[in-house]
Amino acid sequence: MAKLKNGILGGFSGTIGNISGFQRMDTFFIRSKRTPTNRPMTPKRLAQQQKIKVCNAFTKPFSGSGFFDATFPLPSGTATGYNKATSALLKKAVTGTYPDTIIAWPMVLISEGGMPAALDAEASIEADSSITFLWVNNAGIGTAKDTDKVVMVAYCPSLQQTIFTISDSRRADAQAILNTQPFAG
């Protein structure tokens, strides 16, 4: 059943016959229903599906938090931060050939924009299972400011879980601590 939002000339959500309508980011879309196919999957399609599966395993724990909307700002409003993060992951960090597709962890981006990254960033695991992040304050270079907020992420591939925060720490602090007690051991 479909619902007309703004009368006969407005967008609709739901299914009418063989078409369905939906709204995404204040824009209504209409498309035909998918038809099942019995064509075999091509190697290229199988490889792309595997890449998406690998990406989704990483991005799913961030889902619904709004984290990527904050760390991947969108000037155009045509995609969500989650979509932009997945795209960056696919382009820069997914490596290997099907079926051995993996994420190259040093290449993962958790934020993107015009702000310069911290210099000489390091992370170390402490005895209490927290992670201490250290960096060199590079305020004044480009658009970097002392008051820039710190973004910290820890991901556990075996659990497919993440701990993340946009911290109260600032670039000028040159240090921040992320509590990762749930990943202890």
Short mmCIF file of N, CA and C in Angstrom, two decimals:
data_model
loop_
_atom_site.label_atom_id
_atom_site.label_comp_id
_atom_site.label_asym_id
_atom_site.label_seq_id
_atom_site.Cartn_x
_atom_site.Cartn_y
_atom_site.Cartn_z
N MET A 1 0.84 -1.17 0.00
CA MET A 1 0.00 0.00 0.00
C MET A 1 0.89 1.24 0.00
N ALA A 2 0.55 2.20 -0.82
CA ALA A 2 1.31 3.45 -0.89
C ALA A 2 0.54 4.57 -0.22
N LYS A 3 1.28 5.57 0.25
CA LYS A 3 0.67 6.75 0.87
C LYS A 3 1.09 7.97 0.07
N LEU A 4 0.11 8.75 -0.38
CA LEU A 4 0.40 9.99 -1.09
C LEU A 4 0.62 11.10 -0.07
N LYS A 5 1.80 11.68 -0.05
CA LYS A 5 2.14 12.71 0.94
C LYS A 5 1.51 14.06 0.61
N ASN A 6 1.52 14.43 -0.66
CA ASN A 6 1.04 15.76 -1.06
C ASN A 6 0.03 15.67 -2.20
N GLY A 7 -0.89 14.76 -2.10
CA GLY A 7 -1.89 14.63 -3.14
C GLY A 7 -1.37 13.91 -4.37
N ILE A 8 -2.14 13.95 -5.44
CA ILE A 8 -1.83 13.19 -6.64
C ILE A 8 -0.54 13.65 -7.31
N LEU A 9 -0.14 14.91 -7.12
CA LEU A 9 1.07 15.42 -7.76
C LEU A 9 2.30 15.33 -6.86
N GLY A 10 2.14 14.87 -5.64
CA GLY A 10 3.26 14.79 -4.72
C GLY A 10 3.93 13.43 -4.77
N GLY A 11 4.99 13.30 -4.03
CA GLY A 11 5.69 12.03 -3.94
C GLY A 11 4.89 11.04 -3.11
N PHE A 12 5.25 9.79 -3.20
CA PHE A 12 4.56 8.78 -2.41
C PHE A 12 5.56 7.76 -1.89
N SER A 13 5.15 7.08 -0.83
CA SER A 13 5.97 6.00 -0.31
C SER A 13 5.14 4.74 -0.28
N GLY A 14 5.76 3.65 -0.65
CA GLY A 14 5.06 2.37 -0.69
C GLY A 14 5.08 1.79 -2.09
N THR A 15 4.21 0.82 -2.31
CA THR A 15 4.17 0.11 -3.59
C THR A 15 2.79 0.23 -4.21
N ILE A 16 2.76 0.53 -5.50
CA ILE A 16 1.54 0.54 -6.29
C ILE A 16 1.83 -0.30 -7.52
N GLY A 17 1.17 -1.44 -7.64
CA GLY A 17 1.41 -2.32 -8.78
C GLY A 17 2.86 -2.74 -8.84
N ASN A 18 3.52 -2.42 -9.95
CA ASN A 18 4.92 -2.82 -10.10
C ASN A 18 5.89 -1.65 -9.92
N ILE A 19 5.44 -0.58 -9.25
CA ILE A 19 6.35 0.52 -8.93
C ILE A 19 6.34 0.77 -7.42
N SER A 20 7.46 1.30 -6.94
CA SER A 20 7.51 1.66 -5.52
C SER A 20 8.09 3.06 -5.41
N GLY A 21 7.64 3.77 -4.39
CA GLY A 21 8.11 5.12 -4.16
C GLY A 21 8.71 5.22 -2.77
N PHE A 22 9.69 6.10 -2.61
CA PHE A 22 10.31 6.30 -1.31
C PHE A 22 10.89 7.70 -1.25
N GLN A 23 11.16 8.15 -0.03
CA GLN A 23 11.74 9.46 0.17
C GLN A 23 13.12 9.30 0.77
N ARG A 24 14.07 10.05 0.23
CA ARG A 24 15.44 10.04 0.75
C ARG A 24 15.96 11.46 0.74
N MET A 25 16.34 11.94 1.91
CA MET A 25 16.88 13.29 2.07
C MET A 25 15.98 14.34 1.41
N ASP A 26 14.71 14.32 1.77
CA ASP A 26 13.69 15.29 1.31
C ASP A 26 13.39 15.22 -0.18
N THR A 27 13.81 14.18 -0.86
CA THR A 27 13.51 14.00 -2.27
C THR A 27 12.77 12.69 -2.45
N PHE A 28 11.70 12.73 -3.25
CA PHE A 28 10.94 11.52 -3.52
C PHE A 28 11.49 10.83 -4.76
N PHE A 29 11.53 9.51 -4.70
CA PHE A 29 12.01 8.69 -5.81
C PHE A 29 10.95 7.66 -6.14
N ILE A 30 10.95 7.26 -7.40
CA ILE A 30 10.05 6.20 -7.85
C ILE A 30 10.88 5.24 -8.69
N ARG A 31 10.61 3.97 -8.53
CA ARG A 31 11.33 2.97 -9.32
C ARG A 31 10.45 1.75 -9.53
N SER A 32 10.80 0.99 -10.56
CA SER A 32 10.05 -0.23 -10.82
C SER A 32 10.51 -1.32 -9.86
N LYS A 33 9.62 -2.25 -9.61
CA LYS A 33 9.96 -3.37 -8.74
C LYS A 33 11.07 -4.19 -9.37
N ARG A 34 11.91 -4.74 -8.53
CA ARG A 34 12.97 -5.62 -9.05
C ARG A 34 12.33 -6.92 -9.53
N THR A 35 12.84 -7.41 -10.62
CA THR A 35 12.35 -8.69 -11.10
C THR A 35 13.41 -9.75 -10.83
N PRO A 36 13.00 -10.87 -10.31
CA PRO A 36 13.97 -11.92 -10.03
C PRO A 36 14.62 -12.40 -11.32
N THR A 37 15.88 -12.79 -11.21
CA THR A 37 16.59 -13.29 -12.38
C THR A 37 17.27 -14.61 -12.02
N ASN A 38 17.41 -15.44 -13.01
CA ASN A 38 18.12 -16.70 -12.78
C ASN A 38 19.46 -16.71 -13.51
N ARG A 39 19.90 -15.50 -13.96
CA ARG A 39 21.20 -15.40 -14.61
C ARG A 39 22.28 -15.62 -13.56
N PRO A 40 23.33 -16.33 -13.91
CA PRO A 40 24.41 -16.53 -12.95
C PRO A 40 25.17 -15.22 -12.70
N MET A 41 25.66 -15.08 -11.49
CA MET A 41 26.44 -13.90 -11.12
C MET A 41 27.77 -13.91 -11.86
N THR A 42 28.16 -12.75 -12.38
CA THR A 42 29.45 -12.65 -13.05
C THR A 42 30.55 -12.52 -12.00
N PRO A 43 31.77 -12.86 -12.35
CA PRO A 43 32.88 -12.69 -11.40
C PRO A 43 33.03 -11.25 -10.89
N LYS A 44 32.78 -10.26 -11.77
CA LYS A 44 32.88 -8.87 -11.35
C LYS A 44 31.81 -8.52 -10.31
N ARG A 45 30.59 -9.01 -10.51
CA ARG A 45 29.51 -8.73 -9.54
C ARG A 45 29.80 -9.43 -8.22
N LEU A 46 30.30 -10.65 -8.26
CA LEU A 46 30.65 -11.36 -7.04
C LEU A 46 31.75 -10.63 -6.28
N ALA A 47 32.74 -10.12 -7.01
CA ALA A 47 33.83 -9.38 -6.39
C ALA A 47 33.32 -8.10 -5.74
N GLN A 48 32.42 -7.38 -6.43
CA GLN A 48 31.87 -6.15 -5.87
C GLN A 48 31.01 -6.44 -4.63
N GLN A 49 30.23 -7.49 -4.68
CA GLN A 49 29.43 -7.87 -3.51
C GLN A 49 30.32 -8.17 -2.31
N GLN A 50 31.44 -8.83 -2.56
CA GLN A 50 32.37 -9.15 -1.48
C GLN A 50 32.96 -7.88 -0.89
N LYS A 51 33.31 -6.91 -1.74
CA LYS A 51 33.86 -5.64 -1.26
C LYS A 51 32.85 -4.91 -0.37
N ILE A 52 31.60 -4.88 -0.81
CA ILE A 52 30.54 -4.23 -0.03
C ILE A 52 30.35 -4.95 1.30
N LYS A 53 30.39 -6.26 1.29
CA LYS A 53 30.23 -7.05 2.51
C LYS A 53 31.34 -6.73 3.52
N VAL A 54 32.57 -6.63 3.03
CA VAL A 54 33.71 -6.28 3.89
C VAL A 54 33.54 -4.88 4.46
N CYS A 55 33.12 -3.93 3.62
CA CYS A 55 32.88 -2.55 4.08
C CYS A 55 31.77 -2.50 5.13
N ASN A 56 30.68 -3.20 4.87
CA ASN A 56 29.55 -3.18 5.79
C ASN A 56 29.90 -3.76 7.16
N ALA A 57 30.78 -4.73 7.20
CA ALA A 57 31.20 -5.30 8.48
C ALA A 57 31.87 -4.22 9.34
N PHE A 58 32.60 -3.29 8.70
CA PHE A 58 33.25 -2.21 9.43
C PHE A 58 32.29 -1.07 9.76
N THR A 59 31.46 -0.67 8.80
CA THR A 59 30.62 0.51 8.99
C THR A 59 29.35 0.24 9.78
N LYS A 60 28.88 -0.99 9.83
CA LYS A 60 27.62 -1.30 10.51
C LYS A 60 27.60 -0.87 11.98
N PRO A 61 28.67 -1.05 12.76
CA PRO A 61 28.61 -0.61 14.16
C PRO A 61 28.41 0.91 14.32
N PHE A 62 28.70 1.69 13.30
CA PHE A 62 28.49 3.14 13.36
C PHE A 62 27.06 3.52 12.98
N SER A 63 26.32 2.59 12.40
CA SER A 63 24.99 2.84 11.86
C SER A 63 24.05 3.42 12.92
N GLY A 64 23.32 4.45 12.53
CA GLY A 64 22.33 5.04 13.41
C GLY A 64 22.87 6.00 14.45
N SER A 65 24.19 6.15 14.52
CA SER A 65 24.78 7.02 15.54
C SER A 65 24.94 8.46 15.08
N GLY A 66 24.92 8.68 13.77
CA GLY A 66 25.17 10.01 13.24
C GLY A 66 26.65 10.36 13.20
N PHE A 67 27.50 9.41 13.59
CA PHE A 67 28.94 9.66 13.64
C PHE A 67 29.48 10.08 12.28
N PHE A 68 29.15 9.33 11.24
CA PHE A 68 29.68 9.65 9.91
C PHE A 68 29.08 10.94 9.35
N ASP A 69 27.88 11.32 9.77
CA ASP A 69 27.34 12.61 9.34
C ASP A 69 28.19 13.75 9.87
N ALA A 70 28.77 13.56 11.06
CA ALA A 70 29.64 14.58 11.65
C ALA A 70 31.05 14.54 11.08
N THR A 71 31.56 13.34 10.77
CA THR A 71 32.95 13.22 10.33
C THR A 71 33.12 13.26 8.81
N PHE A 72 32.04 13.10 8.08
CA PHE A 72 32.06 13.23 6.62
C PHE A 72 31.00 14.27 6.23
N PRO A 73 31.29 15.56 6.48
CA PRO A 73 30.29 16.59 6.19
C PRO A 73 29.94 16.62 4.71
N LEU A 74 28.69 16.90 4.44
CA LEU A 74 28.20 16.84 3.07
C LEU A 74 27.74 18.21 2.58
N PRO A 75 28.51 18.86 1.74
CA PRO A 75 28.06 20.16 1.27
C PRO A 75 26.88 20.09 0.32
N SER A 76 26.74 19.01 -0.43
CA SER A 76 25.70 18.95 -1.45
C SER A 76 24.39 18.38 -0.94
N GLY A 77 24.41 17.59 0.09
CA GLY A 77 23.19 17.00 0.62
C GLY A 77 22.63 15.90 -0.25
N THR A 78 23.45 15.30 -1.12
CA THR A 78 22.94 14.26 -2.01
C THR A 78 23.24 12.85 -1.50
N ALA A 79 24.02 12.73 -0.46
CA ALA A 79 24.33 11.43 0.11
C ALA A 79 24.49 11.59 1.61
N THR A 80 24.36 10.51 2.33
CA THR A 80 24.53 10.56 3.77
C THR A 80 26.01 10.42 4.12
N GLY A 81 26.36 10.78 5.33
CA GLY A 81 27.73 10.59 5.79
C GLY A 81 28.12 9.12 5.76
N TYR A 82 27.16 8.27 6.08
CA TYR A 82 27.39 6.82 6.06
C TYR A 82 27.77 6.37 4.64
N ASN A 83 27.05 6.87 3.63
CA ASN A 83 27.36 6.54 2.24
C ASN A 83 28.73 7.06 1.84
N LYS A 84 29.05 8.26 2.27
CA LYS A 84 30.34 8.86 1.93
C LYS A 84 31.48 8.09 2.59
N ALA A 85 31.28 7.66 3.83
CA ALA A 85 32.30 6.87 4.54
C ALA A 85 32.51 5.52 3.84
N THR A 86 31.42 4.88 3.44
CA THR A 86 31.53 3.60 2.73
C THR A 86 32.25 3.78 1.41
N SER A 87 31.95 4.85 0.70
CA SER A 87 32.61 5.13 -0.57
C SER A 87 34.11 5.32 -0.36
N ALA A 88 34.50 6.10 0.65
CA ALA A 88 35.92 6.32 0.94
C ALA A 88 36.61 5.01 1.30
N LEU A 89 35.93 4.18 2.05
CA LEU A 89 36.48 2.88 2.43
C LEU A 89 36.70 2.01 1.20
N LEU A 90 35.72 1.96 0.31
CA LEU A 90 35.84 1.17 -0.92
C LEU A 90 37.00 1.67 -1.79
N LYS A 91 37.13 2.98 -1.93
CA LYS A 91 38.14 3.55 -2.82
C LYS A 91 39.56 3.44 -2.26
N LYS A 92 39.71 3.57 -0.94
CA LYS A 92 41.04 3.72 -0.38
C LYS A 92 41.54 2.55 0.46
N ALA A 93 40.65 1.76 1.03
CA ALA A 93 41.13 0.79 2.02
C ALA A 93 40.82 -0.67 1.70
N VAL A 94 39.93 -0.94 0.77
CA VAL A 94 39.61 -2.33 0.45
C VAL A 94 40.63 -2.84 -0.56
N THR A 95 41.29 -3.94 -0.20
CA THR A 95 42.33 -4.49 -1.06
C THR A 95 42.09 -5.99 -1.26
N GLY A 96 42.89 -6.57 -2.09
CA GLY A 96 42.80 -8.00 -2.36
C GLY A 96 41.92 -8.28 -3.55
N THR A 97 41.91 -9.54 -3.94
CA THR A 97 41.07 -9.97 -5.05
C THR A 97 40.10 -11.01 -4.55
N TYR A 98 38.95 -11.03 -5.19
CA TYR A 98 37.89 -11.96 -4.79
C TYR A 98 38.42 -13.39 -4.81
N PRO A 99 38.17 -14.18 -3.81
CA PRO A 99 37.33 -13.97 -2.63
C PRO A 99 38.11 -13.50 -1.40
N ASP A 100 39.37 -13.13 -1.59
CA ASP A 100 40.22 -12.73 -0.46
C ASP A 100 40.29 -11.21 -0.33
N THR A 101 39.15 -10.58 -0.23
CA THR A 101 39.06 -9.14 -0.08
C THR A 101 39.16 -8.78 1.39
N ILE A 102 40.02 -7.80 1.71
CA ILE A 102 40.21 -7.39 3.10
C ILE A 102 40.32 -5.87 3.17
N ILE A 103 40.29 -5.36 4.40
CA ILE A 103 40.50 -3.94 4.62
C ILE A 103 41.96 -3.73 5.04
N ALA A 104 42.61 -2.80 4.39
CA ALA A 104 43.97 -2.39 4.78
C ALA A 104 43.80 -1.33 5.86
N TRP A 105 43.93 -1.73 7.12
CA TRP A 105 43.60 -0.86 8.25
C TRP A 105 44.33 0.47 8.25
N PRO A 106 45.60 0.56 7.87
CA PRO A 106 46.25 1.88 7.87
C PRO A 106 45.64 2.87 6.87
N MET A 107 44.87 2.38 5.91
CA MET A 107 44.30 3.23 4.88
C MET A 107 42.86 3.67 5.19
N VAL A 108 42.28 3.19 6.28
CA VAL A 108 40.89 3.50 6.63
C VAL A 108 40.76 4.97 7.02
N LEU A 109 39.75 5.63 6.46
CA LEU A 109 39.42 7.00 6.84
C LEU A 109 38.16 6.97 7.70
N ILE A 110 38.19 7.66 8.83
CA ILE A 110 37.00 7.78 9.65
C ILE A 110 36.47 9.20 9.62
N SER A 111 37.18 10.09 8.94
CA SER A 111 36.69 11.45 8.73
C SER A 111 37.35 11.99 7.47
N GLU A 112 36.68 12.99 6.89
CA GLU A 112 37.20 13.58 5.67
C GLU A 112 36.71 15.01 5.59
N GLY A 113 37.56 15.88 5.15
CA GLY A 113 37.17 17.28 5.02
C GLY A 113 38.39 18.14 4.83
N GLY A 114 38.22 19.44 4.99
CA GLY A 114 39.30 20.37 4.75
C GLY A 114 40.25 20.57 5.91
N MET A 115 39.96 19.98 7.06
CA MET A 115 40.80 20.16 8.23
C MET A 115 42.02 19.25 8.18
N PRO A 116 43.21 19.80 8.45
CA PRO A 116 44.42 18.96 8.43
C PRO A 116 44.40 17.91 9.54
N ALA A 117 44.93 16.75 9.24
CA ALA A 117 45.05 15.69 10.25
C ALA A 117 46.12 16.07 11.26
N ALA A 118 46.08 15.42 12.40
CA ALA A 118 47.10 15.65 13.42
C ALA A 118 48.44 15.13 12.92
N LEU A 119 49.51 15.74 13.36
CA LEU A 119 50.85 15.32 12.97
C LEU A 119 51.40 14.27 13.92
N ASP A 120 52.16 13.32 13.38
CA ASP A 120 52.83 12.29 14.17
C ASP A 120 51.91 11.60 15.18
N ALA A 121 50.71 11.26 14.74
CA ALA A 121 49.73 10.62 15.62
C ALA A 121 50.20 9.22 15.99
N GLU A 122 50.02 8.87 17.27
CA GLU A 122 50.36 7.55 17.79
C GLU A 122 49.25 7.08 18.71
N ALA A 123 49.15 5.78 18.85
CA ALA A 123 48.19 5.19 19.79
C ALA A 123 48.88 4.08 20.54
N SER A 124 48.60 4.01 21.84
CA SER A 124 49.19 2.93 22.64
C SER A 124 48.15 2.39 23.61
N ILE A 125 48.19 1.08 23.81
CA ILE A 125 47.25 0.42 24.71
C ILE A 125 47.83 0.48 26.12
N GLU A 126 46.99 0.90 27.07
CA GLU A 126 47.41 1.03 28.46
C GLU A 126 47.03 -0.22 29.25
N ALA A 127 47.54 -0.34 30.46
CA ALA A 127 47.29 -1.51 31.31
C ALA A 127 45.80 -1.67 31.63
N ASP A 128 45.06 -0.57 31.69
CA ASP A 128 43.62 -0.64 32.00
C ASP A 128 42.77 -0.87 30.75
N SER A 129 43.40 -1.25 29.65
CA SER A 129 42.74 -1.53 28.36
C SER A 129 42.21 -0.29 27.67
N SER A 130 42.60 0.89 28.09
CA SER A 130 42.24 2.09 27.36
C SER A 130 43.32 2.34 26.30
N ILE A 131 43.02 3.22 25.39
CA ILE A 131 43.99 3.58 24.35
C ILE A 131 44.31 5.06 24.51
N THR A 132 45.59 5.36 24.61
CA THR A 132 46.05 6.75 24.67
C THR A 132 46.49 7.17 23.29
N PHE A 133 45.91 8.25 22.81
CA PHE A 133 46.26 8.83 21.52
C PHE A 133 47.13 10.06 21.78
N LEU A 134 48.24 10.14 21.08
CA LEU A 134 49.16 11.28 21.19
C LEU A 134 49.38 11.86 19.80
N TRP A 135 49.62 13.17 19.71
CA TRP A 135 49.91 13.82 18.45
C TRP A 135 50.64 15.12 18.70
N VAL A 136 51.16 15.70 17.63
CA VAL A 136 51.80 17.00 17.71
C VAL A 136 50.76 18.04 17.32
N ASN A 137 50.62 19.06 18.14
CA ASN A 137 49.66 20.13 17.86
C ASN A 137 50.15 20.93 16.65
N ASN A 138 49.39 20.88 15.57
CA ASN A 138 49.76 21.60 14.36
C ASN A 138 48.80 22.76 14.08
N ALA A 139 48.25 23.33 15.15
CA ALA A 139 47.36 24.48 15.00
C ALA A 139 48.10 25.61 14.29
N GLY A 140 47.36 26.28 13.43
CA GLY A 140 47.96 27.38 12.68
C GLY A 140 48.42 26.96 11.29
N ILE A 141 48.48 25.66 11.04
CA ILE A 141 48.84 25.17 9.71
C ILE A 141 47.55 24.92 8.95
N GLY A 142 47.38 25.60 7.85
CA GLY A 142 46.12 25.49 7.11
C GLY A 142 44.97 26.00 7.97
N THR A 143 43.92 25.21 8.07
CA THR A 143 42.75 25.60 8.85
C THR A 143 42.75 25.01 10.26
N ALA A 144 43.82 24.35 10.66
CA ALA A 144 43.89 23.73 11.99
C ALA A 144 43.89 24.80 13.09
N LYS A 145 43.06 24.54 14.11
CA LYS A 145 42.94 25.46 15.24
C LYS A 145 43.16 24.69 16.54
N ASP A 146 43.58 25.38 17.58
CA ASP A 146 43.76 24.76 18.90
C ASP A 146 42.46 24.14 19.42
N THR A 147 41.32 24.69 19.02
CA THR A 147 40.03 24.26 19.56
C THR A 147 39.37 23.12 18.78
N ASP A 148 40.02 22.61 17.74
CA ASP A 148 39.44 21.50 16.96
C ASP A 148 39.21 20.29 17.85
N LYS A 149 38.04 19.65 17.70
CA LYS A 149 37.72 18.46 18.49
C LYS A 149 38.47 17.24 17.98
N VAL A 150 38.72 16.31 18.88
CA VAL A 150 39.44 15.08 18.57
C VAL A 150 38.44 13.96 18.30
N VAL A 151 38.67 13.21 17.23
CA VAL A 151 37.86 12.05 16.89
C VAL A 151 38.70 10.80 17.15
N MET A 152 38.15 9.87 17.96
CA MET A 152 38.88 8.63 18.27
C MET A 152 38.00 7.43 17.96
N VAL A 153 38.62 6.41 17.38
CA VAL A 153 37.91 5.19 17.02
C VAL A 153 38.79 3.98 17.32
N ALA A 154 38.18 2.97 17.92
CA ALA A 154 38.84 1.66 18.08
C ALA A 154 37.87 0.63 17.51
N TYR A 155 38.39 -0.25 16.66
CA TYR A 155 37.56 -1.28 16.03
C TYR A 155 38.15 -2.65 16.32
N CYS A 156 37.31 -3.57 16.72
CA CYS A 156 37.73 -4.94 16.99
C CYS A 156 37.20 -5.84 15.88
N PRO A 157 38.04 -6.23 14.91
CA PRO A 157 37.57 -7.03 13.78
C PRO A 157 36.97 -8.37 14.19
N SER A 158 37.52 -9.01 15.20
CA SER A 158 37.00 -10.33 15.58
C SER A 158 35.59 -10.24 16.16
N LEU A 159 35.26 -9.12 16.82
CA LEU A 159 33.92 -8.92 17.37
C LEU A 159 33.02 -8.12 16.44
N GLN A 160 33.61 -7.51 15.42
CA GLN A 160 32.92 -6.58 14.52
C GLN A 160 32.18 -5.52 15.32
N GLN A 161 32.90 -4.96 16.30
CA GLN A 161 32.35 -3.91 17.15
C GLN A 161 33.33 -2.74 17.19
N THR A 162 32.80 -1.59 17.49
CA THR A 162 33.63 -0.39 17.55
C THR A 162 33.30 0.46 18.77
N ILE A 163 34.28 1.19 19.22
CA ILE A 163 34.09 2.20 20.26
C ILE A 163 34.61 3.48 19.66
N PHE A 164 33.80 4.53 19.69
CA PHE A 164 34.19 5.78 19.04
C PHE A 164 33.62 6.96 19.80
N THR A 165 34.26 8.10 19.60
CA THR A 165 33.77 9.33 20.21
C THR A 165 34.31 10.53 19.46
N ILE A 166 33.53 11.58 19.47
CA ILE A 166 34.03 12.90 19.12
C ILE A 166 34.24 13.55 20.47
N SER A 167 35.47 13.59 20.88
CA SER A 167 35.88 13.86 22.26
C SER A 167 35.76 15.33 22.65
N ASP A 168 35.79 15.56 23.96
CA ASP A 168 35.90 16.91 24.49
C ASP A 168 37.34 17.41 24.41
N SER A 169 38.27 16.50 24.15
CA SER A 169 39.67 16.89 23.98
C SER A 169 39.82 17.74 22.73
N ARG A 170 40.82 18.58 22.75
CA ARG A 170 41.07 19.50 21.63
C ARG A 170 42.44 19.24 21.03
N ARG A 171 42.64 19.77 19.84
CA ARG A 171 43.93 19.61 19.14
C ARG A 171 45.08 20.10 20.01
N ALA A 172 44.88 21.21 20.75
CA ALA A 172 45.94 21.78 21.58
C ALA A 172 46.34 20.86 22.72
N ASP A 173 45.46 19.93 23.15
CA ASP A 173 45.78 19.03 24.27
C ASP A 173 46.89 18.04 23.91
N ALA A 174 47.00 17.69 22.63
CA ALA A 174 48.02 16.76 22.12
C ALA A 174 47.93 15.38 22.76
N GLN A 175 46.82 15.08 23.41
CA GLN A 175 46.63 13.76 24.03
C GLN A 175 45.14 13.56 24.32
N ALA A 176 44.66 12.33 24.15
CA ALA A 176 43.30 11.97 24.51
C ALA A 176 43.27 10.48 24.82
N ILE A 177 42.31 10.08 25.66
CA ILE A 177 42.20 8.68 26.08
C ILE A 177 40.81 8.16 25.71
N LEU A 178 40.80 6.98 25.09
CA LEU A 178 39.56 6.31 24.73
C LEU A 178 39.43 5.05 25.58
N ASN A 179 38.32 4.94 26.31
CA ASN A 179 38.08 3.78 27.15
C ASN A 179 37.63 2.61 26.29
N THR A 180 38.46 1.59 26.18
CA THR A 180 38.16 0.41 25.37
C THR A 180 38.07 -0.84 26.23
N GLN A 181 37.62 -0.70 27.46
CA GLN A 181 37.50 -1.82 28.38
C GLN A 181 36.71 -3.01 27.79
N PRO A 182 35.63 -2.79 27.04
CA PRO A 182 34.92 -3.94 26.46
C PRO A 182 35.77 -4.81 25.54
N PHE A 183 36.89 -4.27 25.03
CA PHE A 183 37.76 -5.04 24.15
C PHE A 183 38.92 -5.68 24.89
N ALA A 184 38.93 -5.58 26.21
CA ALA A 184 40.04 -6.11 27.00
C ALA A 184 40.30 -7.57 26.65
N GLY A 185 41.57 -7.91 26.45
CA GLY A 185 41.95 -9.27 26.13
C GLY A 185 41.92 -9.55 24.66
#
